[in-house]
């Protein structure tokens, strides 16, 4: 496997999705702002996404991809396809049942998360209605995750990585057609985008059905039967679900506290996270997705040296791209939020709070990415329990930091706590990998990371000066906003890679490999 090629494929398509995501949230910010409709929609949108990350793209992928990859290696494609049929036949009725129960229990679910919304007339009821609409997305995206796991195991990353683009296109279309600039557009626009989320799930499902068929695999549904292999999958999924659940509990904690803060707190968190998710998705998720199948094959072949070499390469690559991204987001939080979101119902005060939230999130960005790199080191070996313990420790720290800081920092306390917890989680994961002899940071890797830090510092100094020099442009015309943000990105990237190349942190062959996509 060419790590750079696969990461660039996933990362490139994720970048396209994130660009559409920016367009989506820019429209939502202007039409919904940070008011009742926006808060209600973002809570409703988070619900299926939390369960998606908990099960579909979290525990399920962590268990299914290594097992499917092993079936491919040991029994060939036919045996692997039979395994996928067994899994699909068991999990489809379970998903239908879970979705039906959630629809019935939705008022109590929203009460537990956002009961404080009852204080605003109509806000709680709106959140319940929107959540019932968006929760249909969970059923569909869970099936999408199974299809994506099959494709990723076959080293076909492009189709699955492109699927999220359909979600953003669907929401953008709904906003453009049904969005309103009337005095009270919140409810109509919120309903429109919620329906668009459910429609996007249908589109993504049929897209990956076509991709799987194109890969030569015909999926069928049989009478549910819990075979020994399905039982083993369940035994792996349960602790992985608990581990992912601990992380998702932290998301529920954020929602719980955010809905009890000032009007718009949920919106501030969402808009800030949109910028933070760009490097996290392009780098962290791309690396984690690309590593797991290859690492599973190496572990299955008892290639310890190859597995450790892959982890080192992924760590170096992730830090080379994440350190400058985190530096830029911290220093340029204000200009970026202003240029992208300011306008319409999203006012200057909203931009100021969102900027502070984004800067706090960005401090944890390297840790978030390292977690994506380190976790496959456990999952590839069928160890889904260890990440549970590290996530539990991170959750405890997350809650403690929120309780200590929330009175002083208010909504900014939530991303500050999340960043602190992420660093603890990353440190614990590495320590356990190191002690077990599965991965050790070499002296050469440490030296490379130090050089990356120095290059990021040089870039940060330039961005600090450039940010102040262009301050008037970020809130100007559309053209002024585009060229000023473009100037920050171009100048920062040029300085970072120039310094890194000069001090020996990146050789020319490596740089050329990053700039082109070709087969190894």
Short mmCIF file of C-alpha atoms in Angstrom, two decimals:
data_model
loop_
_atom_site.label_atom_id
_atom_site.label_comp_id
_atom_site.label_asym_id
_atom_site.label_seq_id
_atom_site.Cartn_x
_atom_site.Cartn_y
_atom_site.Cartn_z
CA UNK A 1 0.00 0.00 0.00
CA UNK A 2 1.16 3.52 -0.76
CA UNK A 3 0.21 5.43 2.39
CA UNK A 4 0.62 8.84 0.75
CA UNK A 5 -1.48 7.81 -2.25
CA UNK A 6 -4.36 6.46 -0.18
CA UNK A 7 -4.25 9.34 2.29
CA UNK A 8 -4.22 11.85 -0.57
CA UNK A 9 -7.21 10.10 -2.18
CA UNK A 10 -9.26 10.12 1.03
CA UNK A 11 -7.97 13.52 2.12
CA UNK A 12 -8.57 15.12 -1.28
CA UNK A 13 -12.18 13.98 -1.43
CA UNK A 14 -12.66 14.91 2.21
CA UNK A 15 -11.33 18.36 1.33
CA UNK A 16 -13.97 18.66 -1.38
CA UNK A 17 -16.62 17.62 1.15
CA UNK A 18 -15.33 20.18 3.67
CA UNK A 19 -15.45 22.93 1.03
CA UNK A 20 -19.10 22.09 0.40
CA UNK A 21 -19.51 22.02 4.18
CA UNK A 22 -18.19 25.56 4.40
CA UNK A 23 -20.67 26.66 1.78
CA UNK A 24 -23.42 24.87 3.69
CA UNK A 25 -22.61 26.53 7.01
CA UNK A 26 -22.08 29.94 5.41
CA UNK A 27 -25.64 29.77 4.09
CA UNK A 28 -26.97 28.49 7.40
CA UNK A 29 -25.16 31.23 9.31
CA UNK A 30 -26.69 33.92 7.13
CA UNK A 31 -30.23 32.51 7.17
CA UNK A 32 -30.38 31.01 10.67
CA UNK A 33 -27.63 32.92 12.46
CA UNK A 34 -27.17 31.71 16.03
CA UNK A 35 -30.82 31.74 17.11
CA UNK A 36 -33.60 29.33 18.00
CA UNK A 37 -33.83 27.54 14.66
CA UNK A 38 -30.07 27.09 14.38
CA UNK A 39 -29.69 25.74 17.92
CA UNK A 40 -32.59 23.31 17.44
CA UNK A 41 -31.25 22.03 14.11
CA UNK A 42 -27.69 21.57 15.35
CA UNK A 43 -28.91 19.52 18.34
CA UNK A 44 -31.11 17.46 15.98
CA UNK A 45 -28.21 17.00 13.57
CA UNK A 46 -25.82 15.97 16.33
CA UNK A 47 -28.06 13.16 17.56
CA UNK A 48 -27.72 10.81 14.55
CA UNK A 49 -24.11 11.87 14.10
CA UNK A 50 -23.23 10.93 17.68
CA UNK A 51 -24.78 7.48 17.24
CA UNK A 52 -23.15 7.20 13.80
CA UNK A 53 -19.71 7.83 15.27
CA UNK A 54 -20.51 5.63 18.23
CA UNK A 55 -21.55 2.58 16.25
CA UNK A 56 -21.52 2.84 12.48
CA UNK A 57 -18.17 4.52 11.87
CA UNK A 58 -16.71 3.77 15.29
CA UNK A 59 -17.19 0.36 16.85
CA UNK A 60 -18.55 -1.34 13.74
CA UNK A 61 -15.76 -0.22 11.42
CA UNK A 62 -13.13 -1.00 14.04
CA UNK A 63 -14.40 -4.58 14.27
CA UNK A 64 -15.64 -5.26 10.75
CA UNK A 65 -12.71 -4.00 8.64
CA UNK A 66 -10.01 -6.18 10.31
CA UNK A 67 -12.26 -9.26 10.17
CA UNK A 68 -13.28 -8.68 6.55
CA UNK A 69 -9.61 -8.07 5.63
CA UNK A 70 -8.61 -11.30 7.34
CA UNK A 71 -11.33 -13.20 5.47
CA UNK A 72 -9.94 -11.78 2.23
CA UNK A 73 -6.41 -12.87 3.11
CA UNK A 74 -7.25 -16.36 4.33
CA UNK A 75 -10.36 -17.42 2.40
CA UNK A 76 -10.48 -15.16 -0.62
CA UNK A 77 -13.17 -12.81 -1.87
CA UNK A 78 -16.04 -15.34 -1.84
CA UNK A 79 -15.55 -16.16 1.83
CA UNK A 80 -15.29 -12.46 2.72
CA UNK A 81 -18.50 -11.69 0.80
CA UNK A 82 -20.34 -14.50 2.63
CA UNK A 83 -19.23 -12.96 5.91
CA UNK A 84 -20.59 -9.56 4.83
CA UNK A 85 -23.93 -11.21 3.92
CA UNK A 86 -24.15 -12.72 7.40
CA UNK A 87 -23.40 -9.39 9.05
CA UNK A 88 -25.87 -7.45 6.90
CA UNK A 89 -28.66 -9.96 7.53
CA UNK A 90 -28.24 -9.68 11.31
CA UNK A 91 -27.67 -5.94 11.65
CA UNK A 92 -30.40 -4.66 9.31
CA UNK A 93 -33.33 -5.73 11.56
CA UNK A 94 -31.42 -4.48 14.61
CA UNK A 95 -31.06 -1.05 13.00
CA UNK A 96 -34.76 -0.90 12.11
CA UNK A 97 -35.70 -1.77 15.68
CA UNK A 98 -33.30 0.76 17.22
CA UNK A 99 -34.52 3.53 14.92
CA UNK A 100 -38.17 2.81 15.76
CA UNK A 101 -37.50 2.87 19.50
CA UNK A 102 -35.60 6.16 19.17
CA UNK A 103 -38.50 7.75 17.29
CA UNK A 104 -40.88 6.85 20.10
CA UNK A 105 -38.48 7.93 22.85
CA UNK A 106 -37.31 11.14 21.15
CA UNK A 107 -38.99 13.57 23.62
CA UNK A 108 -37.18 11.89 26.51
CA UNK A 109 -33.87 11.79 24.60
CA UNK A 110 -34.07 15.51 23.86
CA UNK A 111 -35.16 16.17 27.46
CA UNK A 112 -31.99 14.49 28.72
CA UNK A 113 -29.78 16.45 26.34
CA UNK A 114 -31.47 19.82 25.97
CA UNK A 115 -34.19 20.06 28.60
CA UNK A 116 -33.25 23.71 29.15
CA UNK A 117 -34.76 24.50 25.74
CA UNK A 118 -38.19 24.35 27.42
CA UNK A 119 -37.43 27.81 28.77
CA UNK A 120 -37.74 29.24 25.23
CA UNK A 121 -41.29 28.92 23.81
CA UNK A 122 -41.43 26.37 21.00
CA UNK A 123 -37.71 25.58 21.03
CA UNK A 124 -37.97 22.20 22.76
CA UNK A 125 -40.86 21.05 20.55
CA UNK A 126 -39.00 22.17 17.43
CA UNK A 127 -35.89 20.23 18.52
CA UNK A 128 -37.93 17.05 19.05
CA UNK A 129 -39.61 17.35 15.63
CA UNK A 130 -36.33 17.99 13.82
CA UNK A 131 -34.60 15.15 15.68
CA UNK A 132 -37.22 12.67 14.54
CA UNK A 133 -36.61 13.70 10.94
CA UNK A 134 -32.82 13.62 11.10
CA UNK A 135 -32.66 10.33 13.02
CA UNK A 136 -33.69 8.45 9.89
CA UNK A 137 -30.18 9.32 8.67
CA UNK A 138 -28.70 6.96 11.28
CA UNK A 139 -30.33 3.87 9.78
CA UNK A 140 -29.08 4.70 6.30
CA UNK A 141 -25.59 5.84 7.27
CA UNK A 142 -25.08 2.66 9.31
CA UNK A 143 -25.65 0.65 6.14
CA UNK A 144 -23.34 3.05 4.33
CA UNK A 145 -20.63 2.30 6.90
CA UNK A 146 -20.86 -1.43 6.18
CA UNK A 147 -20.52 -0.79 2.45
CA UNK A 148 -17.65 1.61 3.08
CA UNK A 149 -15.89 -0.99 5.22
CA UNK A 150 -16.05 -3.48 2.36
CA UNK A 151 -14.66 -0.96 -0.12
CA UNK A 152 -11.89 0.20 2.23
CA UNK A 153 -10.85 -3.41 2.85
CA UNK A 154 -10.52 -3.78 -0.92
CA UNK A 155 -8.33 -0.62 -0.92
CA UNK A 156 -11.06 1.26 -2.82
CA UNK A 157 -11.17 4.44 -0.76
CA UNK A 158 -12.47 7.01 -3.25
CA UNK A 159 -16.17 6.11 -3.36
CA UNK A 160 -16.61 6.00 0.43
CA UNK A 161 -14.64 9.20 0.90
CA UNK A 162 -16.85 10.95 -1.66
CA UNK A 163 -20.14 9.96 0.03
CA UNK A 164 -20.19 12.85 2.57
CA UNK A 165 -20.19 15.31 -0.33
CA UNK A 166 -23.76 14.22 -1.06
CA UNK A 167 -24.85 15.28 2.44
CA UNK A 168 -23.53 18.81 1.99
CA UNK A 169 -24.97 19.12 -1.52
CA UNK A 170 -28.37 17.99 -0.23
CA UNK A 171 -28.40 20.56 2.59
CA UNK A 172 -27.14 23.36 0.32
CA UNK A 173 -29.89 22.58 -2.18
CA UNK A 174 -32.54 22.67 0.56
CA UNK A 175 -31.27 26.01 1.88
CA UNK A 176 -31.20 27.57 -1.59
CA UNK A 177 -34.71 26.35 -2.46
CA UNK A 178 -36.52 26.62 0.87
CA UNK A 179 -34.40 29.11 2.82
CA UNK A 180 -36.13 32.38 3.62
CA UNK A 181 -35.04 35.89 4.54
CA UNK A 182 -38.42 36.77 6.03
CA UNK A 183 -38.45 38.12 9.61
CA UNK A 184 -39.10 34.65 11.12
CA UNK A 185 -37.52 32.10 8.78
CA UNK A 186 -36.08 29.87 11.50
CA UNK A 187 -38.72 27.12 11.58
CA UNK A 188 -39.17 26.70 7.80
CA UNK A 189 -35.43 26.66 7.06
CA UNK A 190 -34.72 24.33 9.99
CA UNK A 191 -37.35 21.85 8.77
CA UNK A 192 -36.03 22.03 5.20
CA UNK A 193 -32.44 21.24 6.14
CA UNK A 194 -33.56 18.44 8.49
CA UNK A 195 -35.43 16.73 5.66
CA UNK A 196 -32.34 17.23 3.48
CA UNK A 197 -30.27 15.26 6.01
CA UNK A 198 -32.61 12.26 5.69
CA UNK A 199 -32.61 12.54 1.89
CA UNK A 200 -28.80 12.61 1.93
CA UNK A 201 -28.76 9.26 3.72
CA UNK A 202 -30.77 7.73 0.88
CA UNK A 203 -28.42 9.21 -1.71
CA UNK A 204 -25.30 7.98 0.09
CA UNK A 205 -26.74 4.49 0.46
CA UNK A 206 -27.52 4.08 -3.25
CA UNK A 207 -24.16 5.64 -4.19
CA UNK A 208 -22.21 3.03 -2.22
CA UNK A 209 -24.51 0.20 -3.35
CA UNK A 210 -23.47 1.11 -6.88
CA UNK A 211 -19.79 1.32 -5.84
CA UNK A 212 -19.85 -2.11 -4.18
CA UNK A 213 -21.51 -3.66 -7.24
CA UNK A 214 -18.91 -1.95 -9.42
CA UNK A 215 -16.24 -3.63 -7.29
CA UNK A 216 -17.73 -6.99 -8.29
CA UNK A 217 -19.62 -7.75 -5.07
CA UNK A 218 -23.33 -8.58 -4.98
CA UNK A 219 -24.78 -8.12 -1.50
CA UNK A 220 -27.77 -10.20 -0.45
CA UNK A 221 -29.96 -10.41 2.65
CA UNK A 222 -30.81 -13.80 4.14
CA UNK A 223 -32.64 -14.98 7.22
CA UNK A 224 -30.74 -13.55 10.23
CA UNK A 225 -28.39 -16.14 11.68
CA UNK A 226 -25.80 -15.50 14.39
CA UNK A 227 -22.90 -17.56 13.04
CA UNK A 228 -19.62 -18.05 14.96
CA UNK A 229 -18.02 -15.26 12.92
CA UNK A 230 -20.90 -12.90 13.64
CA UNK A 231 -20.63 -13.80 17.33
CA UNK A 232 -16.94 -12.93 17.25
CA UNK A 233 -17.76 -9.64 15.55
CA UNK A 234 -20.26 -8.88 18.31
CA UNK A 235 -17.69 -9.70 21.00
CA UNK A 236 -15.32 -7.20 19.41
CA UNK A 237 -17.99 -4.56 18.81
CA UNK A 238 -19.31 -4.46 22.38
CA UNK A 239 -16.14 -3.14 24.06
CA UNK A 240 -15.42 -0.96 21.03
CA UNK A 241 -18.91 0.50 21.32
CA UNK A 242 -18.32 1.19 24.98
CA UNK A 243 -14.99 2.85 24.18
CA UNK A 244 -16.48 4.96 21.42
CA UNK A 245 -19.45 5.58 23.71
CA UNK A 246 -17.21 7.19 26.27
CA UNK A 247 -16.06 9.68 23.65
CA UNK A 248 -19.62 10.27 22.51
CA UNK A 249 -20.72 10.78 26.11
CA UNK A 250 -18.37 13.76 26.06
CA UNK A 251 -20.37 15.04 23.08
CA UNK A 252 -23.56 14.65 25.10
CA UNK A 253 -21.84 16.46 27.96
CA UNK A 254 -21.04 19.37 25.64
CA UNK A 255 -24.64 19.50 24.41
CA UNK A 256 -25.95 19.33 27.99
CA UNK A 257 -23.87 22.29 29.11
CA UNK A 258 -24.16 24.27 25.86
CA UNK A 259 -27.97 24.16 25.89
CA UNK A 260 -27.88 25.70 29.37
CA UNK A 261 -25.70 28.62 28.32
CA UNK A 262 -26.61 31.71 26.33
CA UNK A 263 -28.78 31.56 23.21
CA UNK A 264 -26.63 30.46 20.27
CA UNK A 265 -24.06 28.42 22.22
CA UNK A 266 -24.80 25.29 20.15
CA UNK A 267 -24.42 27.33 16.99
CA UNK A 268 -21.07 28.80 18.10
CA UNK A 269 -19.74 25.29 18.75
CA UNK A 270 -20.96 24.03 15.38
CA UNK A 271 -19.55 26.87 13.28
CA UNK A 272 -16.19 26.67 15.08
CA UNK A 273 -16.05 22.91 14.68
CA UNK A 274 -16.64 23.31 10.94
CA UNK A 275 -13.20 24.95 10.60
CA UNK A 276 -11.56 22.51 13.01
CA UNK A 277 -12.98 19.53 11.11
CA UNK A 278 -11.21 20.53 7.90
CA UNK A 279 -7.69 19.44 8.92
CA UNK A 280 -9.07 16.72 11.20
CA UNK A 281 -11.00 15.14 8.35
CA UNK A 282 -8.42 15.66 5.64
CA UNK A 283 -5.51 14.43 7.77
CA UNK A 284 -6.69 12.46 10.80
CA UNK A 285 -9.66 10.56 9.41
CA UNK A 286 -7.86 9.94 6.11
CA UNK A 287 -4.85 8.47 7.89
CA UNK A 288 -6.92 6.34 10.25
CA UNK A 289 -9.01 4.99 7.38
CA UNK A 290 -5.97 4.21 5.25
CA UNK A 291 -3.93 2.63 8.06
CA UNK A 292 -6.42 0.15 9.52
CA UNK A 293 -6.78 -2.30 6.59
CA UNK A 294 -3.02 -2.32 5.86
CA UNK A 295 -2.10 -2.63 9.53
CA UNK A 296 -4.58 -5.49 9.92
CA UNK A 297 -2.94 -7.35 7.04
CA UNK A 298 0.56 -6.80 8.47
CA UNK A 299 -0.51 -7.97 11.92
CA UNK A 300 -2.18 -11.01 10.35
CA UNK A 301 1.07 -11.82 8.51
CA UNK A 302 3.08 -11.27 11.75
CA UNK A 303 5.02 -8.46 10.08
CA UNK A 304 5.86 -6.55 13.27
CA UNK A 305 8.59 -4.47 11.67
CA UNK A 306 6.34 -3.42 8.80
CA UNK A 307 3.49 -2.52 11.18
CA UNK A 308 5.73 -0.34 13.32
CA UNK A 309 7.26 1.31 10.26
CA UNK A 310 3.77 2.14 8.99
CA UNK A 311 2.85 3.71 12.36
CA UNK A 312 6.00 5.83 12.35
CA UNK A 313 5.33 6.99 8.81
CA UNK A 314 1.76 7.89 9.68
CA UNK A 315 2.85 9.82 12.79
CA UNK A 316 5.43 11.81 10.85
CA UNK A 317 3.00 12.60 8.05
CA UNK A 318 0.18 13.55 10.43
CA UNK A 319 2.32 15.96 12.43
CA UNK A 320 3.85 17.49 9.31
CA UNK A 321 0.35 18.51 8.16
CA UNK A 322 -1.40 19.05 11.49
CA UNK A 323 1.08 21.31 13.32
CA UNK A 324 0.88 24.14 10.77
CA UNK A 325 -2.91 23.74 10.53
CA UNK A 326 -3.33 24.04 14.31
CA UNK A 327 -0.97 27.03 14.44
CA UNK A 328 -2.85 28.82 11.68
CA UNK A 329 -6.28 28.15 13.24
CA UNK A 330 -5.19 29.50 16.63
CA UNK A 331 -3.57 32.66 15.27
CA UNK A 332 -6.08 33.38 12.51
CA UNK A 333 -9.29 32.26 14.23
CA UNK A 334 -10.79 35.77 14.18
CA UNK A 335 -10.06 36.56 10.51
CA UNK A 336 -11.23 33.13 9.31
CA UNK A 337 -14.54 33.19 11.19
CA UNK A 338 -15.19 36.78 10.14
CA UNK A 339 -14.41 36.18 6.48
CA UNK A 340 -16.40 32.95 6.20
CA UNK A 341 -19.45 33.44 8.42
CA UNK A 342 -20.01 37.16 9.14
CA UNK A 343 -23.13 38.49 7.44
CA UNK A 344 -26.91 38.28 7.46
CA UNK A 345 -28.14 37.03 10.83
CA UNK A 346 -24.59 36.14 11.95
CA UNK A 347 -23.30 39.31 13.60
CA UNK A 348 -19.92 40.59 14.84
CA UNK A 349 -20.56 39.47 18.44
CA UNK A 350 -21.37 35.97 17.17
CA UNK A 351 -18.12 35.94 15.20
CA UNK A 352 -16.10 36.98 18.27
CA UNK A 353 -17.44 34.12 20.42
CA UNK A 354 -17.07 31.59 17.60
CA UNK A 355 -13.43 32.68 17.09
CA UNK A 356 -12.60 32.07 20.75
CA UNK A 357 -14.24 28.62 20.60
CA UNK A 358 -12.33 27.74 17.44
CA UNK A 359 -8.96 28.76 18.87
CA UNK A 360 -9.56 26.55 21.91
CA UNK A 361 -10.52 23.62 19.68
CA UNK A 362 -7.42 24.07 17.53
CA UNK A 363 -5.10 23.59 20.53
CA UNK A 364 -6.26 19.99 20.63
CA UNK A 365 -6.06 19.35 16.89
CA UNK A 366 -2.69 17.50 16.90
CA UNK A 367 -3.98 15.27 19.69
CA UNK A 368 -7.20 14.47 17.81
CA UNK A 369 -5.17 13.40 14.80
CA UNK A 370 -2.71 11.34 16.86
CA UNK A 371 -5.64 9.46 18.38
CA UNK A 372 -6.75 8.55 14.84
CA UNK A 373 -3.22 7.28 14.13
CA UNK A 374 -2.66 5.37 17.40
CA UNK A 375 -6.07 3.70 17.78
CA UNK A 376 -5.69 1.39 14.73
CA UNK A 377 -2.61 -0.02 16.48
CA UNK A 378 -5.03 -1.63 18.93
CA UNK A 379 -7.99 -2.34 16.63
CA UNK A 380 -5.82 -4.14 14.06
CA UNK A 381 -4.92 -6.65 16.77
CA UNK A 382 -8.51 -7.13 17.87
CA UNK A 383 -7.85 -5.12 21.04
CA UNK A 384 -10.87 -2.86 21.42
CA UNK A 385 -10.74 -2.77 25.23
CA UNK A 386 -7.60 -0.71 25.79
CA UNK A 387 -8.94 2.40 24.02
CA UNK A 388 -11.96 2.13 26.35
CA UNK A 389 -9.79 2.75 29.40
CA UNK A 390 -7.93 5.67 27.85
CA UNK A 391 -11.20 7.22 26.66
CA UNK A 392 -12.68 6.83 30.15
CA UNK A 393 -9.77 8.72 31.69
CA UNK A 394 -10.14 11.44 29.04
CA UNK A 395 -13.87 11.74 29.76
CA UNK A 396 -13.22 12.20 33.48
CA UNK A 397 -10.74 15.00 32.73
CA UNK A 398 -13.16 16.57 30.23
CA UNK A 399 -15.97 16.84 32.78
CA UNK A 400 -13.62 18.07 35.52
CA UNK A 401 -12.21 20.88 33.35
CA UNK A 402 -15.71 21.97 32.30
CA UNK A 403 -16.88 22.19 35.90
CA UNK A 404 -13.82 24.22 36.89
CA UNK A 405 -13.84 26.67 33.96
CA UNK A 406 -17.46 27.07 32.83
CA UNK A 407 -18.33 29.92 35.20
CA UNK A 408 -15.40 32.01 33.93
CA UNK A 409 -15.10 30.95 30.27
CA UNK A 410 -18.73 29.94 29.58
CA UNK A 411 -19.00 28.28 26.13
CA UNK A 412 -15.20 28.44 25.59
CA UNK A 413 -14.79 26.08 28.55
CA UNK A 414 -16.25 23.24 26.46
CA UNK A 415 -13.62 23.15 23.67
CA UNK A 416 -10.87 23.85 26.23
CA UNK A 417 -11.92 20.77 28.17
CA UNK A 418 -12.21 18.71 24.98
CA UNK A 419 -8.68 19.68 23.87
CA UNK A 420 -7.23 18.82 27.29
CA UNK A 421 -8.96 15.44 27.26
CA UNK A 422 -7.71 14.70 23.74
CA UNK A 423 -4.09 15.31 24.74
CA UNK A 424 -4.47 12.97 27.71
CA UNK A 425 -6.04 10.29 25.52
CA UNK A 426 -3.27 10.54 22.90
CA UNK A 427 -0.57 10.36 25.58
CA UNK A 428 -2.12 7.28 27.19
CA UNK A 429 -2.56 5.49 23.86
CA UNK A 430 1.08 6.07 22.92
CA UNK A 431 2.34 5.02 26.35
CA UNK A 432 0.47 1.71 26.13
CA UNK A 433 1.66 1.07 22.57
CA UNK A 434 5.22 1.82 23.66
CA UNK A 435 5.09 -0.45 26.73
CA UNK A 436 3.68 -3.33 24.69
CA UNK A 437 6.47 -2.99 22.12
CA UNK A 438 4.05 -2.27 19.28
CA UNK A 439 5.22 1.25 18.51
CA UNK A 440 8.13 3.38 19.69
CA UNK A 441 9.01 6.89 18.61
CA UNK A 442 12.55 6.80 17.26
CA UNK A 443 15.17 9.51 17.69
CA UNK A 444 14.92 10.33 14.00
CA UNK A 445 11.14 10.83 14.29
CA UNK A 446 11.57 13.11 17.32
CA UNK A 447 14.14 15.20 15.42
CA UNK A 448 11.78 15.48 12.46
CA UNK A 449 8.88 16.61 14.67
CA UNK A 450 11.08 19.23 16.35
CA UNK A 451 11.91 20.63 12.90
CA UNK A 452 8.19 20.65 12.06
CA UNK A 453 7.52 22.67 15.24
CA UNK A 454 10.22 25.20 14.31
CA UNK A 455 8.80 25.58 10.80
CA UNK A 456 5.30 26.03 12.23
CA UNK A 457 6.61 28.71 14.60
CA UNK A 458 8.17 30.62 11.69
CA UNK A 459 4.90 30.38 9.79
CA UNK A 460 2.99 31.55 12.87
CA UNK A 461 5.13 34.69 13.16
CA UNK A 462 4.34 35.62 9.56
CA UNK A 463 0.62 34.94 10.00
CA UNK A 464 0.53 37.10 13.13
CA UNK A 465 1.89 40.06 11.18
CA UNK A 466 -0.19 39.39 8.08
CA UNK A 467 -3.37 39.00 10.13
CA UNK A 468 -3.04 42.51 11.52
CA UNK A 469 -1.97 43.99 8.20
CA UNK A 470 -5.08 42.67 6.43
CA UNK A 471 -7.53 43.16 9.31
CA UNK A 472 -9.79 45.54 7.34
CA UNK A 473 -10.21 43.09 4.47
CA UNK A 474 -11.73 40.13 6.31
CA UNK A 475 -15.10 41.85 6.79
CA UNK A 476 -15.09 43.54 3.39
CA UNK A 477 -16.58 42.51 0.06
CA UNK A 478 -16.71 38.91 -1.10
CA UNK A 479 -13.64 39.47 -3.26
CA UNK A 480 -11.75 41.07 -0.36
CA UNK A 481 -12.56 38.17 1.93
CA UNK A 482 -11.50 35.58 -0.64
CA UNK A 483 -8.17 37.15 -1.50
CA UNK A 484 -7.27 37.99 2.12
CA UNK A 485 -7.93 34.43 3.35
CA UNK A 486 -6.14 33.12 0.26
CA UNK A 487 -3.16 35.32 1.11
CA UNK A 488 -3.01 33.85 4.63
CA UNK A 489 -3.16 30.28 3.34
CA UNK A 490 -0.66 30.78 0.50
CA UNK A 491 1.88 32.77 2.52
CA UNK A 492 1.65 30.47 5.53
CA UNK A 493 1.99 27.30 3.47
CA UNK A 494 4.91 28.68 1.46
CA UNK A 495 6.86 29.74 4.54
CA UNK A 496 6.18 26.51 6.43
CA UNK A 497 7.35 24.16 3.69
CA UNK A 498 10.25 26.42 2.70
CA UNK A 499 11.58 26.49 6.28
CA UNK A 500 10.93 22.76 6.72
CA UNK A 501 12.81 21.98 3.54
CA UNK A 502 15.67 24.31 4.48
CA UNK A 503 16.26 22.83 7.95
CA UNK A 504 16.01 19.24 6.70
CA UNK A 505 12.60 18.34 8.02
CA UNK A 506 11.36 17.30 4.58
CA UNK A 507 13.43 15.89 1.73
CA UNK A 508 12.68 16.74 -1.89
CA UNK A 509 11.52 13.24 -2.83
CA UNK A 510 9.05 13.26 0.06
CA UNK A 511 7.72 16.67 -0.98
CA UNK A 512 7.33 15.51 -4.57
CA UNK A 513 5.41 12.45 -3.37
CA UNK A 514 3.02 14.67 -1.41
CA UNK A 515 2.38 16.86 -4.43
CA UNK A 516 1.60 14.07 -6.86
CA UNK A 517 -0.67 11.07 -6.72
CA UNK A 518 0.68 8.06 -8.52
CA UNK A 519 0.86 4.37 -7.82
CA UNK A 520 3.86 3.10 -5.92
#
